[in-house]
Coordinates of C-alpha atoms and ligand atoms in Angstrom, one line a residue:
X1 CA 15.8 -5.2 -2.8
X2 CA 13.1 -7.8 -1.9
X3 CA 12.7 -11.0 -3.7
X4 CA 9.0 -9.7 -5.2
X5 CA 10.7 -6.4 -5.7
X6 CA 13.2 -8.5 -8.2
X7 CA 10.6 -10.5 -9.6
X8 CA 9.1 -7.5 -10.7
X9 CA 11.8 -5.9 -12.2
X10 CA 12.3 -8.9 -14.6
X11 CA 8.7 -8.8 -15.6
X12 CA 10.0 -4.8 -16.1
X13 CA 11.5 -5.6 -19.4
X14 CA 9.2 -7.3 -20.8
X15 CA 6.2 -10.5 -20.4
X16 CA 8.2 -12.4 -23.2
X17 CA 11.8 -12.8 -22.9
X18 CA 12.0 -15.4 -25.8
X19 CA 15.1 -17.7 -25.8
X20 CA 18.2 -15.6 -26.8
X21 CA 16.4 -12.6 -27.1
X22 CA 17.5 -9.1 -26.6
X23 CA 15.0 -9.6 -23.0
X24 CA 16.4 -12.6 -22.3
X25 CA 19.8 -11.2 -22.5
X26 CA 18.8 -8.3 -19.9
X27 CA 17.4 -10.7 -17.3
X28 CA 20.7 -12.1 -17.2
X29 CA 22.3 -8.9 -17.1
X30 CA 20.0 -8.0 -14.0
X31 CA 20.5 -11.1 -12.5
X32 CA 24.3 -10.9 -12.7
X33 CA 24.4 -7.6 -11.1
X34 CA 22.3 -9.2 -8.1
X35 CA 24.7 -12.3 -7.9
X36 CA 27.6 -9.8 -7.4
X37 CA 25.9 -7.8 -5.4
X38 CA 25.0 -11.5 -3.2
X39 CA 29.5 -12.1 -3.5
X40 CA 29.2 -14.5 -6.2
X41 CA 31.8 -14.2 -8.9
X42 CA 29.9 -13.9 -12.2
X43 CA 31.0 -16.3 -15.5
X44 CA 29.4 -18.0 -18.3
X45 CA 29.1 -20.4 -20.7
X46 CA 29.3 -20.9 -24.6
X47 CA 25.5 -21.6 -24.1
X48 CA 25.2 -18.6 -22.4
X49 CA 23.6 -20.0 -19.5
X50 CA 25.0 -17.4 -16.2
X51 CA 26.6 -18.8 -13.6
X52 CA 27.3 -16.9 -10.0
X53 CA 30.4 -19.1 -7.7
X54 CA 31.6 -18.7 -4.9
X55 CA 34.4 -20.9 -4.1
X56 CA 34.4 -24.4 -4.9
X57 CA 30.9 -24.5 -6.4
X58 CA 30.1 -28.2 -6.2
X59 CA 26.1 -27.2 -4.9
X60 CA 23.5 -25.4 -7.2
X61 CA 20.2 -24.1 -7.1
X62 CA 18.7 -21.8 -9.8
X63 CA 16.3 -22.2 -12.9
X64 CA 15.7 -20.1 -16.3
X65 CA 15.2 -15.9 -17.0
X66 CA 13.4 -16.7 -20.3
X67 CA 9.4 -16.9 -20.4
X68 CA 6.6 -17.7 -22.7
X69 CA 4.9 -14.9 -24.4
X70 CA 1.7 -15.2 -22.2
X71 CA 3.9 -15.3 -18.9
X72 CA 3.1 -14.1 -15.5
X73 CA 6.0 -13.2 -13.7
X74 CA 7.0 -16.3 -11.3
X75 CA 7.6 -19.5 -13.4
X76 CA 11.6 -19.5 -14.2
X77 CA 12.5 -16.2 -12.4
X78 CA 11.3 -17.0 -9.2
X79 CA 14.2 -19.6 -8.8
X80 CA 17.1 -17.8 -10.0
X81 CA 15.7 -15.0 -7.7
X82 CA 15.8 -17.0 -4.4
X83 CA 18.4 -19.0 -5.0
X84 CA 20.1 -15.3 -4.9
X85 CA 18.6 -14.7 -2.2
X86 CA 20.1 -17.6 -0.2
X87 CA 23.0 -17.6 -1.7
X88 CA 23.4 -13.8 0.1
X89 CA 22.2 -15.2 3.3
X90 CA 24.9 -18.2 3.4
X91 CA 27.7 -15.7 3.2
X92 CA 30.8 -18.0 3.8
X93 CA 29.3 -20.7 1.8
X94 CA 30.7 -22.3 -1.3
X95 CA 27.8 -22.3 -3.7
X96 CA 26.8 -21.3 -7.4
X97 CA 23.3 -19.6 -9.0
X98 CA 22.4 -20.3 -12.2
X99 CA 19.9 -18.8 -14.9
X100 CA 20.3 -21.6 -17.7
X101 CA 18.7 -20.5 -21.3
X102 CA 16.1 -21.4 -23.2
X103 CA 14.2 -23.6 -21.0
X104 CA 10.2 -22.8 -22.4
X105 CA 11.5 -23.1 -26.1
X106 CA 15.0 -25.4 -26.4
X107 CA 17.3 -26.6 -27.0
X108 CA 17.3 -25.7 -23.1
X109 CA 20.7 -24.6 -22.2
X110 CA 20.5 -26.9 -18.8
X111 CA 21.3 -29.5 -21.6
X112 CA 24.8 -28.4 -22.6
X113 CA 26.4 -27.7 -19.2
X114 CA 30.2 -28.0 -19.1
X115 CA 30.3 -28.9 -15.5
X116 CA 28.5 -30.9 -13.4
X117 CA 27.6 -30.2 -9.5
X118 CA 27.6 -32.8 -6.8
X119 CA 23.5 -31.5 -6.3
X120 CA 21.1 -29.4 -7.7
X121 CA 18.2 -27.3 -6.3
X122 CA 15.2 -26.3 -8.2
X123 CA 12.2 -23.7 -6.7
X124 CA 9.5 -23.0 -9.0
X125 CA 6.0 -22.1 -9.2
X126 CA 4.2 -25.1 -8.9
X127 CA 1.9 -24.1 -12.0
X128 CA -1.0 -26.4 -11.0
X129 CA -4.1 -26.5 -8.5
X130 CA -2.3 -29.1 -6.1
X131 CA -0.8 -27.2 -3.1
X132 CA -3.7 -24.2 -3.4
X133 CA -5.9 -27.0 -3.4
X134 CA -4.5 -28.8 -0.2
X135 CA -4.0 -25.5 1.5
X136 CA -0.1 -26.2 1.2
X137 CA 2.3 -23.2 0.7
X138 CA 5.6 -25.6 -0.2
X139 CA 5.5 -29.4 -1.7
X140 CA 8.5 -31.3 -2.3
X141 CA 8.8 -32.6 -6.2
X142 CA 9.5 -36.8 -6.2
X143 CA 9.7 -37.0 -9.9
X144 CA 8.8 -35.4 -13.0
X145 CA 6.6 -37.3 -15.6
X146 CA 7.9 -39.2 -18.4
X147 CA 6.1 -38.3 -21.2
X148 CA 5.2 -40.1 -24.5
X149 CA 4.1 -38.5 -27.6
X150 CA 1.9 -41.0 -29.5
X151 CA 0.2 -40.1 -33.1
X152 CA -2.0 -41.4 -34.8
X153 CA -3.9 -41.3 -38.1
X154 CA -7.9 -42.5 -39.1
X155 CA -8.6 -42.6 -42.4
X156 CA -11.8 -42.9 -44.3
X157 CA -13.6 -41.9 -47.4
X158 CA -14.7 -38.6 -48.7
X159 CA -18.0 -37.9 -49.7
X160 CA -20.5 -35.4 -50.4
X161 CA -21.8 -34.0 -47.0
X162 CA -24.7 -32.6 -48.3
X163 CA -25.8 -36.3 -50.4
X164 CA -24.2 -38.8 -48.4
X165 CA -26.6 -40.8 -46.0
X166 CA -25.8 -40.8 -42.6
X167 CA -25.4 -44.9 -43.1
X168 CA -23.6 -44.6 -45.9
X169 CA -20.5 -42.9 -44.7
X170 CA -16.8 -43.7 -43.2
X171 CA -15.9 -40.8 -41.3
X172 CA -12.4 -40.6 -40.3
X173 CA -13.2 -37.5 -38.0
X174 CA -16.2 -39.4 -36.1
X175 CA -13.6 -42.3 -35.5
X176 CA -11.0 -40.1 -34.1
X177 CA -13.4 -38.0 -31.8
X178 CA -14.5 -41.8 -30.4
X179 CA -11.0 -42.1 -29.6
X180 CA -10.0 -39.0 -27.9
X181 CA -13.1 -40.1 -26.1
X182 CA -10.9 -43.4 -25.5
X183 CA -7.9 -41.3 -24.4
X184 CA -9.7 -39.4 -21.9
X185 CA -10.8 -42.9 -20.4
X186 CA -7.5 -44.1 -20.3
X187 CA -5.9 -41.7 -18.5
X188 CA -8.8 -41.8 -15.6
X189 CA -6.9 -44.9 -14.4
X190 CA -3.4 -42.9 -14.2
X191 CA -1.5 -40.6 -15.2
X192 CA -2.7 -37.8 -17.5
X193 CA -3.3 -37.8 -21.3
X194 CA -4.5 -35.3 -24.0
X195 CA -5.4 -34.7 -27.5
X196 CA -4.1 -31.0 -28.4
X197 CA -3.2 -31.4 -32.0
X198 CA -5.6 -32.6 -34.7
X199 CA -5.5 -32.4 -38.2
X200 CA -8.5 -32.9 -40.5
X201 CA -8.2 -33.6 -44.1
X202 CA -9.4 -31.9 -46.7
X203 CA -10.5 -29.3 -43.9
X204 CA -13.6 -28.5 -45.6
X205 CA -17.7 -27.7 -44.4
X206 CA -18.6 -29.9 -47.4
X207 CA -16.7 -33.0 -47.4
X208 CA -16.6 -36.0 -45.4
X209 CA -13.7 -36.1 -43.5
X210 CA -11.1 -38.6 -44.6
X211 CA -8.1 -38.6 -42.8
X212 CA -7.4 -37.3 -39.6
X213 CA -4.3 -37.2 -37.3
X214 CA -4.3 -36.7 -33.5
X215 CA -1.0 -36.3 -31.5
X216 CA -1.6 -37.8 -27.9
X217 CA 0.6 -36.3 -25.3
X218 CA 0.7 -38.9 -22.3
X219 CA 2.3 -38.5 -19.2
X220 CA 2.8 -40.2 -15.6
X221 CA 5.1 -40.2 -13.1
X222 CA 7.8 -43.7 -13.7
X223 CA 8.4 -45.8 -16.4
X224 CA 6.4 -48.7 -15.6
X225 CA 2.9 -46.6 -15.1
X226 CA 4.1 -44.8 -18.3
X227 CA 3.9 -48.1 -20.3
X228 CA 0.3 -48.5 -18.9
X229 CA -0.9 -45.6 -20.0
X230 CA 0.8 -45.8 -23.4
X231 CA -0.8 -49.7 -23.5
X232 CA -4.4 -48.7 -22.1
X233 CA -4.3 -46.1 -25.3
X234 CA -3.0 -48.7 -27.6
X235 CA -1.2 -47.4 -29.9
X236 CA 2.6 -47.2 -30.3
X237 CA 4.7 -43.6 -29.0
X238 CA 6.6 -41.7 -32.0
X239 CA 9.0 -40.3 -28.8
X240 CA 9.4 -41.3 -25.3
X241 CA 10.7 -39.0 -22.4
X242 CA 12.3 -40.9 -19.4
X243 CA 10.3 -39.8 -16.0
X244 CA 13.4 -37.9 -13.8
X245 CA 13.5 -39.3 -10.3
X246 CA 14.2 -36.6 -7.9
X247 CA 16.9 -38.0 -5.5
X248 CA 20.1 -38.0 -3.1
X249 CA 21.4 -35.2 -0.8
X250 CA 19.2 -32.7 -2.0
X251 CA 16.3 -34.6 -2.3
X252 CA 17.0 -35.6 1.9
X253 CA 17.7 -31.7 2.6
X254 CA 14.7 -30.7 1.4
X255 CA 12.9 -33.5 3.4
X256 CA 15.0 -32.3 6.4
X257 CA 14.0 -28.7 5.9
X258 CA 9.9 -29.4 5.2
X259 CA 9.7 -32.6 7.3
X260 CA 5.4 -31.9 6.9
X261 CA 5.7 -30.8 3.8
X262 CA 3.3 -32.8 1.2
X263 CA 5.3 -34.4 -2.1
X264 CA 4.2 -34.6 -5.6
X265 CA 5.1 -35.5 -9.3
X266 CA 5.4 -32.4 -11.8
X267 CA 3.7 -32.8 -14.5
X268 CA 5.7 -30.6 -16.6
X269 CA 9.6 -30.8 -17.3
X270 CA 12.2 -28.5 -16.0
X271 CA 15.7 -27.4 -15.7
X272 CA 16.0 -30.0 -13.1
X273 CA 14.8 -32.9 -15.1
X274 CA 17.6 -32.1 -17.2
X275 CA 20.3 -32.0 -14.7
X276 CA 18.9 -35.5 -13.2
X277 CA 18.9 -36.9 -16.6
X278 CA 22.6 -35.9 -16.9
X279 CA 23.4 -37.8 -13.0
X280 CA 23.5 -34.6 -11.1
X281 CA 21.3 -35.4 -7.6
X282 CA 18.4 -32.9 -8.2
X283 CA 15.4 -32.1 -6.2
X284 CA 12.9 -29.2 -6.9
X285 CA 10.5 -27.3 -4.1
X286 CA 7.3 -26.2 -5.8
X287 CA 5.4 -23.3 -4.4
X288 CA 2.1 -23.2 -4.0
X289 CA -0.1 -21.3 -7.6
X290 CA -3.2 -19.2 -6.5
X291 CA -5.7 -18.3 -8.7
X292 CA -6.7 -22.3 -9.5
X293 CA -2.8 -23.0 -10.6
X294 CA -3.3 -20.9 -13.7
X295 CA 0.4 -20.3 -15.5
X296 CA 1.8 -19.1 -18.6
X297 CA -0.5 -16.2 -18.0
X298 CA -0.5 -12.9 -16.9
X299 CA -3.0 -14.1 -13.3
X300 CA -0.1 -16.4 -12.5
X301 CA 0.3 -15.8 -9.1
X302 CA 2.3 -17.0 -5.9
X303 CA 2.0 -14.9 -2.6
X304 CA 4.9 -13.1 -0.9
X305 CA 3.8 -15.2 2.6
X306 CA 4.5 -18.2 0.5
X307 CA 7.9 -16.9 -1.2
X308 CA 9.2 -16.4 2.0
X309 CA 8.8 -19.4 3.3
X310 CA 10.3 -21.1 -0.1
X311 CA 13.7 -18.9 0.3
X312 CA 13.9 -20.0 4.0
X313 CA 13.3 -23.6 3.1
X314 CA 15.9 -23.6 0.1
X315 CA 18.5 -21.5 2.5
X316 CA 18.1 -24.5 4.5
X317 CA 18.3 -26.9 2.3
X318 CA 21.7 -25.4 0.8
X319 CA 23.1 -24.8 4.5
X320 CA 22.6 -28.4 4.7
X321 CA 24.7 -29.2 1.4
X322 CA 27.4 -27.2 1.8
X323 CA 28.0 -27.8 5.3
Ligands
LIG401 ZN1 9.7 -22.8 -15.7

């Protein structure tokens, strides 16, 4: 069975496969009757994330079975799919697939492995405009951005919005909508920011607004451009999420594999974040989104030209760490 022929099984049971759901749980079941069928001895863990061995499994590649409940049918599956894939082609090779849990929702089962590889390969749909829009099919992920969730609050006074004089008012929603203003400025100089939570008190057509709370989510690709961001918005972060530097031998057998290929940050956080937070050498290969990068949404869309040409590129990559 193809890879797109798999893909579209999974998307079979059902768009949402929510974290320890019942769909969930049959992805894995498919998945695990794939990784026999590829000669990998199935197991799993007490967070139920699957693993397929063969031999001393000290290389992985893989990613998560579970989805979002607008999903199209490539972010997650995709990399547990080819890394099945290669893992059939390398017959003779000591290697290990895994499908961790819970990766769109947490607490992301990457976090609670029990053992740790010697290297860790990530392919994933690249969810973003980047590659379609450089005409790449494959870009090699450096890091993924560190990410800083900053609120803050405006206060000001309520009032009568029908008596009130324009002069005469503090509005604490005027104030905040100068500063998401602010925010976007900010960000223009690096890095990416937004404003996707607000909160308006008391919430009504007739009153004057006085109080209002904005979360800021802030990302860029290290720590040190990070803190610039963070200090160009000016206000201090409620939680701070270390950027994961992709690295090591996988990181150099991808590079060996796509020696034009273009490299880039991700913007959003993976399996493989986690495993590089943990010390494990992890490197990810994004494939080229069509339809403008959309994700999380039914027009997700990656071509089968372009998912060959990932499961060659991981092949080689893993030939190259298990050598
Ligand atoms: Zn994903």
């Amino acid at each position: 069975m193809s890879v797109v022929e798999r893909l579209d099984e999974i998307y079979a049971i059902a768009q949402h496969r929510a974290a320890y759901s019942p769909e969930e749980d049959a992805a894995h079941e498919l998945a695990a009757g794939w990784m026999e069928e590829a000669g990998l001895t199935v197991s799993r863990d007490e967070a139920g994330n699957l693993f397929g061995t063969r031999g001393d499994a000290r290389v992985w590649a893989g990613s998560h079975l579970d989805s979002v409940p607008t999903a199209g049918r490539f972010d997650g599956a995709l990399g547990v799919v080819a890394a099945i894939e290669a893992a059939a082609r390398l017959p003779d090779r000591a290697l290990g697939v895994v499908a961790f849990r819970a990766e769109e929702t947490g607490p992301m089962g990457s976090q609670f492995v029990e053992q740790r590889p010697d290297a860790y390969v990530e392919v994933h749909i690249e969810q973003g405009p980047v590659l379609e829009r450089m005409g790449e099919p494959l870009g090699i992920v450096t890091a993924i951005a560190g990410q800083a969730k900053i609120p803050v609050t405006f206060g000001g006074r309520a009032d009568h919005a029908g008596t009130t004089p324009m002069d005469a008012r503090d509005d604490a929603l005027v104030k905040a909508a100068r500063f998401v203003l602010h925010v976007e400025e900010a960000a223009r100089a690096g890095g990416v920011a937004t404003v996707g939570m607000v909160e308006v008190h008391p919430g009504a057509a007739n009153v004057v607004p006085d109080r209002v709370e904005v979360l800021v989510d802030a990302r860029a690709p290290t720590r040190p451009e990070l803190d610039a961001l963070v200090a160009r918005i000016g206000h201090e972060p409620r939680t701070i999420h270390e950027p994961a530097a992709m690295s090591g031998a996988p990181l150099d057998a991808l590079r060996a594999a796509l020696p034009d290929a273009p490299e880039l940050v991700s913007g959003a956080g993976h399996d493989a974040m986690i495993l590089a937070a943990l010390g494990v050498p992890s490197a990810m290969l994004f494939v080229r989104s069509l339809n403008g990068g959309i994700s999380h949404h039914p027009d997700e869309l990656t071509s089968e030209e372009d998912i060959a040409l990932a499961v060659d590129a991981l092949t080689a990559a893993l030939d190259r760490l298990t050598r």
